[in-house]
Coordinates of C-alpha atoms in Angstrom, one line a residue:
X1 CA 81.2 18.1 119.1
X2 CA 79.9 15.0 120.5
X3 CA 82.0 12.3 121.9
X4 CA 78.6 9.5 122.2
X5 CA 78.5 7.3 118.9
X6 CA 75.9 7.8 115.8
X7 CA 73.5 4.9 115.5
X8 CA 75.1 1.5 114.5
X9 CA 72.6 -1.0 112.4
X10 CA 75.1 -4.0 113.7
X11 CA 75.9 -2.5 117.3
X12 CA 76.3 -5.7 119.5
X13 CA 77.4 -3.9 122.8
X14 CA 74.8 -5.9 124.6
X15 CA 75.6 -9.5 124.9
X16 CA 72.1 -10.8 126.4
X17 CA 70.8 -8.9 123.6
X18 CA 73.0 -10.0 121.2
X19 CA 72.6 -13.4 122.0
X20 CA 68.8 -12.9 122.3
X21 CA 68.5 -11.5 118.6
X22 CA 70.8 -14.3 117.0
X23 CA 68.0 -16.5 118.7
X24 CA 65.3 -14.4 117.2
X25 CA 66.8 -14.4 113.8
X26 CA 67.5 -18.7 113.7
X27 CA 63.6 -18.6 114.5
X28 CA 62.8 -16.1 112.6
X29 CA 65.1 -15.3 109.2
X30 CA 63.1 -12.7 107.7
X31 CA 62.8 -10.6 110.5
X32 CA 64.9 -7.3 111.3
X33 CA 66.2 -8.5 114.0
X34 CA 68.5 -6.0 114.7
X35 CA 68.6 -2.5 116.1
X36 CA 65.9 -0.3 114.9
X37 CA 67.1 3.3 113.6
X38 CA 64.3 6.6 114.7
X39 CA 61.7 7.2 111.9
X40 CA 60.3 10.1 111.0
X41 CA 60.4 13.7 109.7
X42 CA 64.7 14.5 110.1
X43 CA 63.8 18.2 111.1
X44 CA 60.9 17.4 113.9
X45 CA 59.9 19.9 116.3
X46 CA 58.2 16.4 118.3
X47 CA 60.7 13.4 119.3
X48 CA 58.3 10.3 121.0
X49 CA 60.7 8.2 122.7
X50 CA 59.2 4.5 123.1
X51 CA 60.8 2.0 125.4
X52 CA 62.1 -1.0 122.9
X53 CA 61.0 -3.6 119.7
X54 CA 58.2 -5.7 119.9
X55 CA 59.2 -8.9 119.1
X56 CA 56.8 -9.3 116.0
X57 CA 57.0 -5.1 115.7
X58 CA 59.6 -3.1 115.0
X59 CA 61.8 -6.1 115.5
X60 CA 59.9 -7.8 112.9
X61 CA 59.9 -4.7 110.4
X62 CA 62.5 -2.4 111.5
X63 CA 60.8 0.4 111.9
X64 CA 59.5 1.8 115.9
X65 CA 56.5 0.6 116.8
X66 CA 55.2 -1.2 113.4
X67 CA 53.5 -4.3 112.8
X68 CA 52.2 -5.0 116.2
X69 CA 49.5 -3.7 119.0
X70 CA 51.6 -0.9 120.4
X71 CA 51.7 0.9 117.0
X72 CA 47.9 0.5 116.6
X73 CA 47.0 3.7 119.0
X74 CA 49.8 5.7 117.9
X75 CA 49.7 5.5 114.0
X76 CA 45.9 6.3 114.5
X77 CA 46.5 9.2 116.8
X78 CA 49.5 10.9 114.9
X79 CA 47.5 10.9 112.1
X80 CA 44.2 12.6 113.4
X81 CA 46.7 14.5 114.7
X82 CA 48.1 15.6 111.0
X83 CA 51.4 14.0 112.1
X84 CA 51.4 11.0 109.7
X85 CA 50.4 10.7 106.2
X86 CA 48.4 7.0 106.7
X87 CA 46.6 6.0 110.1
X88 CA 48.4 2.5 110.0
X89 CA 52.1 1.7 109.7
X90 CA 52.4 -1.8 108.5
X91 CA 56.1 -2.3 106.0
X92 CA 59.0 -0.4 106.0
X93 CA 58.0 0.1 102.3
X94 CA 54.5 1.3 103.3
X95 CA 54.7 4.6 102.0
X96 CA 53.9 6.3 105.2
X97 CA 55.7 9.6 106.1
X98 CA 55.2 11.4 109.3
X99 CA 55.2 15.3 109.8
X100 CA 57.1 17.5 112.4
X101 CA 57.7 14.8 114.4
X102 CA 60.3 11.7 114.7
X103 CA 59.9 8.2 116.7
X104 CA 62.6 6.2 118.3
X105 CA 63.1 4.0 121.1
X106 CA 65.3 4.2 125.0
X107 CA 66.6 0.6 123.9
X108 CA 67.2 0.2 120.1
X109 CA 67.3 -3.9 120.1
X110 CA 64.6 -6.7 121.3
X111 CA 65.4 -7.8 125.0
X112 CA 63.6 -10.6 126.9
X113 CA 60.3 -10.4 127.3
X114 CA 60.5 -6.8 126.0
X115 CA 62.3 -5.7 129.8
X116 CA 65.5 -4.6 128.9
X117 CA 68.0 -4.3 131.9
X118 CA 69.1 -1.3 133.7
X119 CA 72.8 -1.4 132.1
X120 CA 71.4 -2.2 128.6
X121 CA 69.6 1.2 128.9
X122 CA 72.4 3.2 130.3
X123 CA 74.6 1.5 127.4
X124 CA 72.3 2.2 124.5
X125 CA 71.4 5.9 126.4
X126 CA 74.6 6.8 124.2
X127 CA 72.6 6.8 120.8
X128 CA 69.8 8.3 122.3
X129 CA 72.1 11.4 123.2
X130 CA 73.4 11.9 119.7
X131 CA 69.6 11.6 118.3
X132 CA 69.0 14.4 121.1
X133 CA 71.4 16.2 120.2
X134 CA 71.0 16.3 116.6
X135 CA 67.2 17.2 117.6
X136 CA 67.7 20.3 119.2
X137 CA 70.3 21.2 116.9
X138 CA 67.4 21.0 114.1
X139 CA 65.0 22.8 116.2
X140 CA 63.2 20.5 118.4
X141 CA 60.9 21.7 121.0
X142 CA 59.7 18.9 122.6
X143 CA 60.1 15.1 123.8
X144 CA 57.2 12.4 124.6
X145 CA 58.2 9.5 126.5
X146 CA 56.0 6.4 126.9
X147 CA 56.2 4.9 129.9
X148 CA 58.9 5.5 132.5
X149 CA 61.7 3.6 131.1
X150 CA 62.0 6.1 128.1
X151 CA 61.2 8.9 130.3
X152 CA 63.9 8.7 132.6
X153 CA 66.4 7.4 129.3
X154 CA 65.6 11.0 128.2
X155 CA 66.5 12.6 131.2
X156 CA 69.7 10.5 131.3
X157 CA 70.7 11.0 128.0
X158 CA 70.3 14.9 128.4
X159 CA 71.9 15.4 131.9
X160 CA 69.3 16.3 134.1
X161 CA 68.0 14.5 137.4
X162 CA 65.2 11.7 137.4
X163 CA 64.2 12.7 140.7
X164 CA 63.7 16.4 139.8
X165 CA 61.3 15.4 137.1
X166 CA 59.1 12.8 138.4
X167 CA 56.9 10.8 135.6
X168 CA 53.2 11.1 135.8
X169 CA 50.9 10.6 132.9
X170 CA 50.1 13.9 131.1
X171 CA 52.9 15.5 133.0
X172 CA 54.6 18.1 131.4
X173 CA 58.3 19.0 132.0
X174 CA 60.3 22.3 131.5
X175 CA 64.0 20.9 131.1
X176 CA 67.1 23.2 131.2
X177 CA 68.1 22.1 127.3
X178 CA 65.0 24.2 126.5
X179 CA 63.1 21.4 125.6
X180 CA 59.4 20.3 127.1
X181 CA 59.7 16.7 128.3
X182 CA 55.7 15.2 128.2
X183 CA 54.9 12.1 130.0
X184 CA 52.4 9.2 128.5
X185 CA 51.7 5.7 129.9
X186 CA 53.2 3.6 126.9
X187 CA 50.6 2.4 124.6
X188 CA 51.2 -1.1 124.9
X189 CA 48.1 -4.0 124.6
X190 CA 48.3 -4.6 128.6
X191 CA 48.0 -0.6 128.7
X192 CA 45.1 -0.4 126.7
X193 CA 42.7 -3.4 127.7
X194 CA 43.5 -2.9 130.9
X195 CA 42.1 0.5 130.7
X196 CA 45.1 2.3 132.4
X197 CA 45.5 3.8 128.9
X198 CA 42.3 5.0 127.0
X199 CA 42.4 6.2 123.5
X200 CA 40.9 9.9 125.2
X201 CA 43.7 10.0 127.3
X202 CA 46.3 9.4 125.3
X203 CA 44.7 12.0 122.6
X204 CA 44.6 14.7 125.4
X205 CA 48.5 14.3 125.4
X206 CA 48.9 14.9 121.9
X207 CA 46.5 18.0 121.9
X208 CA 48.3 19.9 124.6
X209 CA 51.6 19.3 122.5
X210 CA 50.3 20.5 119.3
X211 CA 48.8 23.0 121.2
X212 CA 52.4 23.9 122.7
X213 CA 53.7 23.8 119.6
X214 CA 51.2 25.1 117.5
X215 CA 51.2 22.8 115.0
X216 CA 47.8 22.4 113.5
X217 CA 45.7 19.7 114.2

């Protein structure tokens, strides 16, 4: 039985976060602004683990990685993928499911200028374990992380060494939980006009995990 909390929609363990969203929400009133639960199918065999809200994203909508740039590449490439029912996720109320996989985020709230500190992370690294947890107990198979913050969150949150498992784009990680830990740059705007991230790269991910898994494309 686990002794890490469930997810908490008013969780204010943070105070620079919490501080930072009550900010965001006197700007802002009709955003979210507040932490942003996983979305997805509840029995995925495919957990993508992004690092936090965009500001005008998932902080915006409340759901990971919709309504801004980030969620652009993804959306598009779960779907050609057969992982999402729509190739764009814009609302909450959208109508868009996703299929045999799940997405969340290492931190669950907005930080500054989207770089969430190092205790912030450990902090909210408790959620992330239950969500694990409650993954493999459904019969997950596999984690993606984008970017190295949410990489080495996963490898916190399931108890195995960051320096054992170093993060390289398309890396792919055989973790003693029994799951596959894959490795993505995160598909963030700088990411992807700058190049480091193309849409083939980040596609060639994708297909060695479906392979994996066999799910069909």
């Amino acid at each position: 039985m686990t002794q890490s909390p469930p997810f908490q929609l008013d969780c204010r363990d943070c105070p620079r976060l919490a501080q930072h969203l009550n900010a965001v929400r006197t700007a802002h009133p009709d955003y979210h602004a507040r932490p942003v639960p996983p979305f997805g199918d509840a029995a995925a065999r495919l957990l993508i683990i992004g690092l936090a809200p965009g500001l005008h994203g998932a902080n915006r909508t409340g759901r990971p990685f919709t309504g801004d740039y980030a969620g652009i590449l993804l959306y598009q490439t779960l779907h050609k993928f057969g992982l999402a029912s729509h190739s764009e996720s814009v609302a909450v109320d959208d109508g868009l499911t996703l299929s045999h996989c799940r997405i969340t985020n290492a931190v669950k709230c907005l930080p500054p200028a989207n770089k969430p500190e190092p205790g912030e992370v450990k902090r909210c690294n408790a959620y992330l374990k239950v969500e694990l947890e409650e993954f493999i107990a459904r019969g997950g198979q596999a984690c993606l992380a984008l970017g190295t913050v949410a990489h080495r969150a996963a490898l916190m949150a399931l108890g195995q060494p960051a320096k054992a498992f170093p993060f390289a784009h398309g890396a792919r990680h055989a973790l003693a939980s029994g799951l596959t830990l894959y490795d993505s740059y995160h598909c963030s705007r700088y990411n992807t006009q700058t190049r480091r991230l193309t849409e083939p790269m980040f596609e060639q991910v994708f297909a060695q995990i479906c392979q994996d898994l066999a799910m069909t494309k």
